[in-house]
Amino acid sequence: MNGWTLSRRALAVAALTATATLGASTTATADQPKTPAELGIDQLTQAVGNDIAGKTAVANIARADQLVAAAKLENVQFTPFSYLAPTLGCGFNMPFSLTNAMAVTGISGGASSLPPGSVSFQAMAQQNGFPLASGLMVAWLNVNNGRSGITALDDQTEYNLPALSKTAETGAGTVIASLWGTIDYPNARCVVLPTVGLFTVTDTPPALQSAPAPTDPAKPDASTPTTTPDAAAPTTSAAPTTPATPTTPAQAPDAGSVTPAN
């Protein structure tokens, strides 16, 4: 066997080893599926497309997801978003102001009740007057179930004006959300830059306060103590009547004082 043959065998073994190593690394990578949160971020990235503000919002969600995973955060319920959203074009300190964004994850009572697994996003700008149009958007991601979405805050008030709110069915879990967009006022347009928040959504309906059962007027109220007469206590009789003054009986005539009839 000459040196050339040995060299060819050595190259063949090296090639086979490299191929096996590459195949093993590819298989190892393929065996690691993406987490629900990563799949949700991919969906959000496709949904926002080339929108610059939308891309910033999704990037904020991805960074927050890394923090949640690293710190193993649970039961996080910051009702406001983490910070006020910087806003351009309107406000009390033109041309820069702040917009307050918040999320409600569980309330009860009347028309304001939220179903389990839902969160209501709301916003309020520092601008006088009633808003005429809402271009606010919320990108949200449930890091536990992988559900995600982009929700427009397009609720209307009873006067057909923007309510700057919207309820999203996120399911139970830790929800990361980012809010951005525009709000039109009669003389100004607010350009709201992205802000991010972290919330916990439960699948348990909020406890409802049960109204007290109506009481039957014919039956005594159990909450009102009833007094029973004490057997040892003397009974009080009616007021005593004044005894009648005894009449003096008529005296019989004395036999000696009778005057005989003539």
PDB file of C-alpha atoms in Angstrom:
ATOM      1  CA  MET A   1       0.000   0.000   0.000  1.00  0.00           C
ATOM      2  CA  ASN A   2       1.599   3.262  -1.106  1.00  0.00           C
ATOM      3  CA  GLY A   3       1.396   6.690   0.492  1.00  0.00           C
ATOM      4  CA  TRP A   4      -1.173   7.925  -2.013  1.00  0.00           C
ATOM      5  CA  THR A   5      -3.615   5.223  -1.006  1.00  0.00           C
ATOM      6  CA  LEU A   6      -3.125   6.026   2.668  1.00  0.00           C
ATOM      7  CA  SER A   7      -3.719   9.712   1.986  1.00  0.00           C
ATOM      8  CA  ARG A   8      -6.938   8.944   0.114  1.00  0.00           C
ATOM      9  CA  ARG A   9      -8.181   6.793   2.983  1.00  0.00           C
ATOM     10  CA  ALA A  10      -7.336   9.475   5.508  1.00  0.00           C
ATOM     11  CA  LEU A  11      -9.274  12.084   3.514  1.00  0.00           C
ATOM     12  CA  ALA A  12     -12.241   9.736   3.213  1.00  0.00           C
ATOM     13  CA  VAL A  13     -12.313   9.109   6.968  1.00  0.00           C
ATOM     14  CA  ALA A  14     -12.076  12.843   7.653  1.00  0.00           C
ATOM     15  CA  ALA A  15     -14.922  13.544   5.244  1.00  0.00           C
ATOM     16  CA  LEU A  16     -17.110  10.879   6.831  1.00  0.00           C
ATOM     17  CA  THR A  17     -16.348  12.236  10.314  1.00  0.00           C
ATOM     18  CA  ALA A  18     -17.223  15.799   9.265  1.00  0.00           C
ATOM     19  CA  THR A  19     -20.450  14.626   7.642  1.00  0.00           C
ATOM     20  CA  ALA A  20     -21.458  12.663  10.732  1.00  0.00           C
ATOM     21  CA  THR A  21     -20.675  15.626  12.986  1.00  0.00           C
ATOM     22  CA  LEU A  22     -22.667  18.005  10.784  1.00  0.00           C
ATOM     23  CA  GLY A  23     -25.574  15.598  10.683  1.00  0.00           C
ATOM     24  CA  ALA A  24     -25.524  15.198  14.456  1.00  0.00           C
ATOM     25  CA  SER A  25     -25.518  18.971  15.016  1.00  0.00           C
ATOM     26  CA  THR A  26     -28.336  19.448  12.515  1.00  0.00           C
ATOM     27  CA  THR A  27     -30.367  16.727  14.204  1.00  0.00           C
ATOM     28  CA  ALA A  28     -29.733  18.244  17.631  1.00  0.00           C
ATOM     29  CA  THR A  29     -30.903  21.638  16.386  1.00  0.00           C
ATOM     30  CA  ALA A  30     -33.963  20.148  14.748  1.00  0.00           C
ATOM     31  CA  ASP A  31     -34.833  18.290  17.947  1.00  0.00           C
ATOM     32  CA  GLN A  32     -35.184  21.601  19.846  1.00  0.00           C
ATOM     33  CA  PRO A  33     -38.598  23.010  18.918  1.00  0.00           C
ATOM     34  CA  LYS A  34     -39.407  26.639  19.488  1.00  0.00           C
ATOM     35  CA  THR A  35     -41.197  27.631  22.654  1.00  0.00           C
ATOM     36  CA  PRO A  36     -44.778  28.958  22.480  1.00  0.00           C
ATOM     37  CA  ALA A  37     -43.428  32.439  23.184  1.00  0.00           C
ATOM     38  CA  GLU A  38     -40.949  32.235  20.296  1.00  0.00           C
ATOM     39  CA  LEU A  39     -43.695  31.078  17.933  1.00  0.00           C
ATOM     40  CA  GLY A  40     -45.867  33.974  19.067  1.00  0.00           C
ATOM     41  CA  ILE A  41     -43.057  36.472  18.452  1.00  0.00           C
ATOM     42  CA  ASP A  42     -42.616  35.070  14.929  1.00  0.00           C
ATOM     43  CA  GLN A  43     -46.319  35.593  14.273  1.00  0.00           C
ATOM     44  CA  LEU A  44     -46.155  39.172  15.565  1.00  0.00           C
ATOM     45  CA  THR A  45     -43.113  39.900  13.410  1.00  0.00           C
ATOM     46  CA  GLN A  46     -44.989  38.762  10.316  1.00  0.00           C
ATOM     47  CA  ALA A  47     -48.105  40.689  11.336  1.00  0.00           C
ATOM     48  CA  VAL A  48     -46.418  44.093  11.767  1.00  0.00           C
ATOM     49  CA  GLY A  49     -44.573  43.816   8.461  1.00  0.00           C
ATOM     50  CA  ASN A  50     -42.530  46.928   7.703  1.00  0.00           C
ATOM     51  CA  ASP A  51     -44.228  49.168  10.271  1.00  0.00           C
ATOM     52  CA  ILE A  52     -41.328  50.769  12.162  1.00  0.00           C
ATOM     53  CA  ALA A  53     -43.314  51.403  15.341  1.00  0.00           C
ATOM     54  CA  GLY A  54     -44.725  47.892  15.153  1.00  0.00           C
ATOM     55  CA  LYS A  55     -41.238  46.418  14.831  1.00  0.00           C
ATOM     56  CA  THR A  56     -40.140  48.413  17.878  1.00  0.00           C
ATOM     57  CA  ALA A  57     -43.121  47.109  19.821  1.00  0.00           C
ATOM     58  CA  VAL A  58     -42.364  43.489  18.903  1.00  0.00           C
ATOM     59  CA  ALA A  59     -38.701  43.981  19.809  1.00  0.00           C
ATOM     60  CA  ASN A  60     -39.790  45.304  23.218  1.00  0.00           C
ATOM     61  CA  ILE A  61     -41.967  42.213  23.698  1.00  0.00           C
ATOM     62  CA  ALA A  62     -39.076  39.906  22.761  1.00  0.00           C
ATOM     63  CA  ARG A  63     -36.758  41.600  25.276  1.00  0.00           C
ATOM     64  CA  ALA A  64     -39.412  41.438  27.989  1.00  0.00           C
ATOM     65  CA  ASP A  65     -39.937  37.745  27.240  1.00  0.00           C
ATOM     66  CA  GLN A  66     -36.233  37.122  27.815  1.00  0.00           C
ATOM     67  CA  LEU A  67     -36.466  38.884  31.178  1.00  0.00           C
ATOM     68  CA  VAL A  68     -39.525  36.849  32.143  1.00  0.00           C
ATOM     69  CA  ALA A  69     -37.797  33.598  31.226  1.00  0.00           C
ATOM     70  CA  ALA A  70     -34.550  34.529  32.980  1.00  0.00           C
ATOM     71  CA  ALA A  71     -36.204  35.717  36.194  1.00  0.00           C
ATOM     72  CA  LYS A  72     -38.958  33.052  36.083  1.00  0.00           C
ATOM     73  CA  LEU A  73     -41.536  35.699  36.821  1.00  0.00           C
ATOM     74  CA  GLU A  74     -45.071  34.652  37.667  1.00  0.00           C
ATOM     75  CA  ASN A  75     -48.134  36.377  39.057  1.00  0.00           C
ATOM     76  CA  VAL A  76     -47.053  39.743  37.682  1.00  0.00           C
ATOM     77  CA  GLN A  77     -49.858  42.281  37.578  1.00  0.00           C
ATOM     78  CA  PHE A  78     -48.662  45.819  36.979  1.00  0.00           C
ATOM     79  CA  THR A  79     -51.943  47.532  36.155  1.00  0.00           C
ATOM     80  CA  PRO A  80     -50.224  50.439  34.333  1.00  0.00           C
ATOM     81  CA  PHE A  81     -47.688  49.694  31.634  1.00  0.00           C
ATOM     82  CA  SER A  82     -44.095  49.768  32.797  1.00  0.00           C
ATOM     83  CA  TYR A  83     -43.615  53.399  31.777  1.00  0.00           C
ATOM     84  CA  LEU A  84     -45.616  56.255  30.264  1.00  0.00           C
ATOM     85  CA  ALA A  85     -45.520  56.269  26.485  1.00  0.00           C
ATOM     86  CA  PRO A  86     -43.583  59.213  24.982  1.00  0.00           C
ATOM     87  CA  THR A  87     -45.977  61.175  22.775  1.00  0.00           C
ATOM     88  CA  LEU A  88     -45.311  63.741  20.062  1.00  0.00           C
ATOM     89  CA  GLY A  89     -47.531  66.437  18.537  1.00  0.00           C
ATOM     90  CA  CYS A  90     -49.950  67.101  21.386  1.00  0.00           C
ATOM     91  CA  GLY A  91     -50.233  67.543  25.128  1.00  0.00           C
ATOM     92  CA  PHE A  92     -49.835  70.192  27.762  1.00  0.00           C
ATOM     93  CA  ASN A  93     -46.093  70.573  27.091  1.00  0.00           C
ATOM     94  CA  MET A  94     -46.103  70.742  23.293  1.00  0.00           C
ATOM     95  CA  PRO A  95     -44.628  69.199  21.280  1.00  0.00           C
ATOM     96  CA  PHE A  96     -43.717  66.454  23.791  1.00  0.00           C
ATOM     97  CA  SER A  97     -46.025  64.768  26.308  1.00  0.00           C
ATOM     98  CA  LEU A  98     -46.767  61.379  27.857  1.00  0.00           C
ATOM     99  CA  THR A  99     -49.639  58.924  27.384  1.00  0.00           C
ATOM    100  CA  ASN A 100     -50.811  56.705  30.209  1.00  0.00           C
ATOM    101  CA  ALA A 101     -51.422  53.103  29.105  1.00  0.00           C
ATOM    102  CA  MET A 102     -52.910  50.468  31.372  1.00  0.00           C
ATOM    103  CA  ALA A 103     -54.452  47.013  31.378  1.00  0.00           C
ATOM    104  CA  VAL A 104     -57.256  45.568  33.485  1.00  0.00           C
ATOM    105  CA  THR A 105     -57.213  41.802  33.958  1.00  0.00           C
ATOM    106  CA  GLY A 106     -60.223  41.138  36.166  1.00  0.00           C
ATOM    107  CA  ILE A 107     -63.198  43.252  37.206  1.00  0.00           C
ATOM    108  CA  SER A 108     -66.774  42.440  38.023  1.00  0.00           C
ATOM    109  CA  GLY A 109     -70.045  44.246  38.151  1.00  0.00           C
ATOM    110  CA  GLY A 110     -72.627  45.173  35.558  1.00  0.00           C
ATOM    111  CA  ALA A 111     -71.545  46.032  32.041  1.00  0.00           C
ATOM    112  CA  SER A 112     -67.878  46.315  33.088  1.00  0.00           C
ATOM    113  CA  SER A 113     -67.399  42.600  33.750  1.00  0.00           C
ATOM    114  CA  LEU A 114     -64.539  40.837  31.972  1.00  0.00           C
ATOM    115  CA  PRO A 115     -64.739  37.150  31.052  1.00  0.00           C
ATOM    116  CA  PRO A 116     -62.003  34.848  32.373  1.00  0.00           C
ATOM    117  CA  GLY A 117     -58.819  34.790  30.306  1.00  0.00           C
ATOM    118  CA  SER A 118     -59.335  38.332  28.997  1.00  0.00           C
ATOM    119  CA  VAL A 119     -57.546  41.646  29.449  1.00  0.00           C
ATOM    120  CA  SER A 120     -58.805  45.151  28.684  1.00  0.00           C
ATOM    121  CA  PHE A 121     -56.226  47.608  27.293  1.00  0.00           C
ATOM    122  CA  GLN A 122     -56.824  51.330  27.801  1.00  0.00           C
ATOM    123  CA  ALA A 123     -54.996  54.581  27.117  1.00  0.00           C
ATOM    124  CA  MET A 124     -55.326  58.235  28.109  1.00  0.00           C
ATOM    125  CA  ALA A 125     -53.381  61.080  26.501  1.00  0.00           C
ATOM    126  CA  GLN A 126     -52.512  64.439  28.050  1.00  0.00           C
ATOM    127  CA  GLN A 127     -54.714  66.411  25.696  1.00  0.00           C
ATOM    128  CA  ASN A 128     -57.811  68.520  26.248  1.00  0.00           C
ATOM    129  CA  GLY A 129     -61.012  67.678  24.402  1.00  0.00           C
ATOM    130  CA  PHE A 130     -62.607  64.505  23.125  1.00  0.00           C
ATOM    131  CA  PRO A 131     -60.703  62.238  20.719  1.00  0.00           C
ATOM    132  CA  LEU A 132     -62.104  62.050  17.192  1.00  0.00           C
ATOM    133  CA  ALA A 133     -60.256  58.952  15.927  1.00  0.00           C
ATOM    134  CA  SER A 134     -58.062  56.232  17.400  1.00  0.00           C
ATOM    135  CA  GLY A 135     -55.121  54.625  15.640  1.00  0.00           C
ATOM    136  CA  LEU A 136     -53.798  52.965  18.785  1.00  0.00           C
ATOM    137  CA  MET A 137     -52.612  49.369  18.524  1.00  0.00           C
ATOM    138  CA  VAL A 138     -51.563  46.777  21.108  1.00  0.00           C
ATOM    139  CA  ALA A 139     -49.327  43.831  20.279  1.00  0.00           C
ATOM    140  CA  TRP A 140     -49.604  41.168  22.962  1.00  0.00           C
ATOM    141  CA  LEU A 141     -48.058  37.769  23.637  1.00  0.00           C
ATOM    142  CA  ASN A 142     -49.031  35.108  26.165  1.00  0.00           C
ATOM    143  CA  VAL A 143     -45.712  33.482  27.020  1.00  0.00           C
ATOM    144  CA  ASN A 144     -47.433  30.430  28.527  1.00  0.00           C
ATOM    145  CA  ASN A 145     -49.766  29.325  25.724  1.00  0.00           C
ATOM    146  CA  GLY A 146     -48.057  31.089  22.782  1.00  0.00           C
ATOM    147  CA  ARG A 147     -51.207  32.971  21.821  1.00  0.00           C
ATOM    148  CA  SER A 148     -50.506  36.401  20.311  1.00  0.00           C
ATOM    149  CA  GLY A 149     -52.253  39.149  18.428  1.00  0.00           C
ATOM    150  CA  ILE A 150     -52.373  42.779  17.365  1.00  0.00           C
ATOM    151  CA  THR A 151     -55.492  44.480  18.687  1.00  0.00           C
ATOM    152  CA  ALA A 152     -56.796  47.895  17.635  1.00  0.00           C
ATOM    153  CA  LEU A 153     -58.178  50.059  20.434  1.00  0.00           C
ATOM    154  CA  ASP A 154     -61.340  50.870  18.493  1.00  0.00           C
ATOM    155  CA  ASP A 155     -64.084  50.676  21.128  1.00  0.00           C
ATOM    156  CA  GLN A 156     -66.720  53.406  20.860  1.00  0.00           C
ATOM    157  CA  THR A 157     -68.504  55.366  23.557  1.00  0.00           C
ATOM    158  CA  GLU A 158     -72.251  55.877  23.661  1.00  0.00           C
ATOM    159  CA  TYR A 159     -71.657  59.106  21.697  1.00  0.00           C
ATOM    160  CA  ASN A 160     -69.798  57.240  18.897  1.00  0.00           C
ATOM    161  CA  LEU A 161     -66.446  58.652  19.965  1.00  0.00           C
ATOM    162  CA  PRO A 162     -63.253  56.620  20.486  1.00  0.00           C
ATOM    163  CA  ALA A 163     -63.091  55.070  23.943  1.00  0.00           C
ATOM    164  CA  LEU A 164     -59.353  54.325  23.541  1.00  0.00           C
ATOM    165  CA  SER A 165     -59.881  50.803  24.878  1.00  0.00           C
ATOM    166  CA  LYS A 166     -60.276  47.202  23.713  1.00  0.00           C
ATOM    167  CA  THR A 167     -60.586  43.750  25.301  1.00  0.00           C
ATOM    168  CA  ALA A 168     -58.428  40.885  24.031  1.00  0.00           C
ATOM    169  CA  GLU A 169     -58.937  37.189  24.717  1.00  0.00           C
ATOM    170  CA  THR A 170     -55.381  36.227  25.612  1.00  0.00           C
ATOM    171  CA  GLY A 171     -56.098  33.165  27.727  1.00  0.00           C
ATOM    172  CA  ALA A 172     -54.673  32.572  31.168  1.00  0.00           C
ATOM    173  CA  GLY A 173     -50.978  33.183  31.710  1.00  0.00           C
ATOM    174  CA  THR A 174     -48.328  35.900  31.721  1.00  0.00           C
ATOM    175  CA  VAL A 175     -49.046  38.453  28.997  1.00  0.00           C
ATOM    176  CA  ILE A 176     -46.502  40.893  27.573  1.00  0.00           C
ATOM    177  CA  ALA A 177     -48.037  43.811  25.693  1.00  0.00           C
ATOM    178  CA  SER A 178     -46.761  46.843  23.810  1.00  0.00           C
ATOM    179  CA  LEU A 179     -48.957  49.839  22.907  1.00  0.00           C
ATOM    180  CA  TRP A 180     -48.355  52.469  20.203  1.00  0.00           C
ATOM    181  CA  GLY A 181     -50.203  54.440  17.518  1.00  0.00           C
ATOM    182  CA  THR A 182     -52.017  57.736  17.013  1.00  0.00           C
ATOM    183  CA  ILE A 183     -54.941  59.646  18.528  1.00  0.00           C
ATOM    184  CA  ASP A 184     -56.654  62.431  16.587  1.00  0.00           C
ATOM    185  CA  TYR A 185     -58.096  65.452  18.421  1.00  0.00           C
ATOM    186  CA  PRO A 186     -59.876  68.489  16.942  1.00  0.00           C
ATOM    187  CA  ASN A 187     -56.659  70.514  16.704  1.00  0.00           C
ATOM    188  CA  ALA A 188     -53.877  67.972  17.206  1.00  0.00           C
ATOM    189  CA  ARG A 189     -52.652  64.471  16.476  1.00  0.00           C
ATOM    190  CA  CYS A 190     -50.902  62.512  19.218  1.00  0.00           C
ATOM    191  CA  VAL A 191     -48.189  60.149  17.964  1.00  0.00           C
ATOM    192  CA  VAL A 192     -47.728  57.617  20.765  1.00  0.00           C
ATOM    193  CA  LEU A 193     -44.388  55.817  20.786  1.00  0.00           C
ATOM    194  CA  PRO A 194     -44.269  52.189  22.011  1.00  0.00           C
ATOM    195  CA  THR A 195     -44.473  51.300  25.679  1.00  0.00           C
ATOM    196  CA  VAL A 196     -44.393  47.811  27.153  1.00  0.00           C
ATOM    197  CA  GLY A 197     -46.186  46.150  30.084  1.00  0.00           C
ATOM    198  CA  LEU A 198     -46.353  42.807  31.850  1.00  0.00           C
ATOM    199  CA  PHE A 199     -49.600  41.373  33.248  1.00  0.00           C
ATOM    200  CA  THR A 200     -51.015  38.168  34.731  1.00  0.00           C
ATOM    201  CA  VAL A 201     -54.338  36.953  33.347  1.00  0.00           C
ATOM    202  CA  THR A 202     -56.286  34.298  35.242  1.00  0.00           C
ATOM    203  CA  ASP A 203     -58.908  31.864  34.036  1.00  0.00           C
ATOM    204  CA  THR A 204     -60.949  32.182  37.217  1.00  0.00           C
ATOM    205  CA  PRO A 205     -63.911  34.551  37.091  1.00  0.00           C
ATOM    206  CA  PRO A 206     -63.759  37.365  39.633  1.00  0.00           C
ATOM    207  CA  ALA A 207     -65.684  36.719  42.820  1.00  0.00           C
ATOM    208  CA  LEU A 208     -69.119  38.206  42.691  1.00  0.00           C
ATOM    209  CA  GLN A 209     -70.619  39.650  45.808  1.00  0.00           C
ATOM    210  CA  SER A 210     -73.916  37.915  46.380  1.00  0.00           C
ATOM    211  CA  ALA A 211     -76.803  40.133  47.346  1.00  0.00           C
ATOM    212  CA  PRO A 212     -78.493  39.313  50.672  1.00  0.00           C
ATOM    213  CA  ALA A 213     -81.545  37.111  50.342  1.00  0.00           C
ATOM    214  CA  PRO A 214     -84.834  38.987  50.724  1.00  0.00           C
ATOM    215  CA  THR A 215     -86.388  38.555  54.112  1.00  0.00           C
ATOM    216  CA  ASP A 216     -89.932  37.330  54.572  1.00  0.00           C
ATOM    217  CA  PRO A 217     -91.860  39.889  56.637  1.00  0.00           C
ATOM    218  CA  ALA A 218     -93.932  37.053  58.073  1.00  0.00           C
ATOM    219  CA  LYS A 219     -90.809  35.394  59.510  1.00  0.00           C
ATOM    220  CA  PRO A 220     -88.495  36.871  62.110  1.00  0.00           C
ATOM    221  CA  ASP A 221     -85.126  38.064  60.887  1.00  0.00           C
ATOM    222  CA  ALA A 222     -82.411  35.681  62.028  1.00  0.00           C
ATOM    223  CA  SER A 223     -79.913  38.543  62.272  1.00  0.00           C
ATOM    224  CA  THR A 224     -82.108  40.436  64.722  1.00  0.00           C
ATOM    225  CA  PRO A 225     -81.958  38.961  68.226  1.00  0.00           C
ATOM    226  CA  THR A 226     -85.322  38.152  69.713  1.00  0.00           C
ATOM    227  CA  THR A 227     -85.936  38.814  73.393  1.00  0.00           C
ATOM    228  CA  THR A 228     -87.781  36.233  75.426  1.00  0.00           C
ATOM    229  CA  PRO A 229     -89.401  37.087  78.715  1.00  0.00           C
ATOM    230  CA  ASP A 230     -87.436  35.937  81.752  1.00  0.00           C
ATOM    231  CA  ALA A 231     -89.394  33.409  83.794  1.00  0.00           C
ATOM    232  CA  ALA A 232     -87.830  34.650  87.012  1.00  0.00           C
ATOM    233  CA  ALA A 233     -88.605  38.255  86.287  1.00  0.00           C
ATOM    234  CA  PRO A 234     -91.841  39.435  87.857  1.00  0.00           C
ATOM    235  CA  THR A 235     -94.514  40.474  85.528  1.00  0.00           C
ATOM    236  CA  THR A 236     -95.625  44.034  85.723  1.00  0.00           C
ATOM    237  CA  SER A 237     -99.358  44.395  86.361  1.00  0.00           C
ATOM    238  CA  ALA A 238    -101.510  47.286  85.439  1.00  0.00           C
ATOM    239  CA  ALA A 239    -101.405  50.405  87.536  1.00  0.00           C
ATOM    240  CA  PRO A 240    -103.192  49.838  90.875  1.00  0.00           C
ATOM    241  CA  THR A 241    -106.570  51.396  91.176  1.00  0.00           C
ATOM    242  CA  THR A 242    -107.353  53.681  94.072  1.00  0.00           C
ATOM    243  CA  PRO A 243    -109.592  51.826  96.544  1.00  0.00           C
ATOM    244  CA  ALA A 244    -113.018  53.247  96.825  1.00  0.00           C
ATOM    245  CA  THR A 245    -113.738  55.172 100.000  1.00  0.00           C
ATOM    246  CA  PRO A 246    -115.973  52.973 102.223  1.00  0.00           C
ATOM    247  CA  THR A 247    -119.387  54.386 102.785  1.00  0.00           C
ATOM    248  CA  THR A 248    -120.500  54.863 106.369  1.00  0.00           C
ATOM    249  CA  PRO A 249    -123.351  52.512 107.091  1.00  0.00           C
ATOM    250  CA  ALA A 250    -126.593  54.138 108.163  1.00  0.00           C
ATOM    251  CA  GLN A 251    -127.047  53.922 111.892  1.00  0.00           C
ATOM    252  CA  ALA A 252    -130.145  52.211 113.174  1.00  0.00           C
ATOM    253  CA  PRO A 253    -132.397  54.504 115.157  1.00  0.00           C
ATOM    254  CA  ASP A 254    -131.931  54.312 118.898  1.00  0.00           C
ATOM    255  CA  ALA A 255    -134.844  52.731 120.681  1.00  0.00           C
ATOM    256  CA  GLY A 256    -134.792  55.358 123.363  1.00  0.00           C
ATOM    257  CA  SER A 257    -134.878  58.192 120.954  1.00  0.00           C
ATOM    258  CA  VAL A 258    -137.921  57.116 119.079  1.00  0.00           C
ATOM    259  CA  THR A 259    -140.812  59.404 119.740  1.00  0.00           C
ATOM    260  CA  PRO A 260    -143.939  57.482 120.091  1.00  0.00           C
ATOM    261  CA  ALA A 261    -146.595  58.353 117.768  1.00  0.00           C
ATOM    262  CA  ASN A 262    -149.534  60.135 119.234  1.00  0.00           C
TER     263      ASN A 262
END
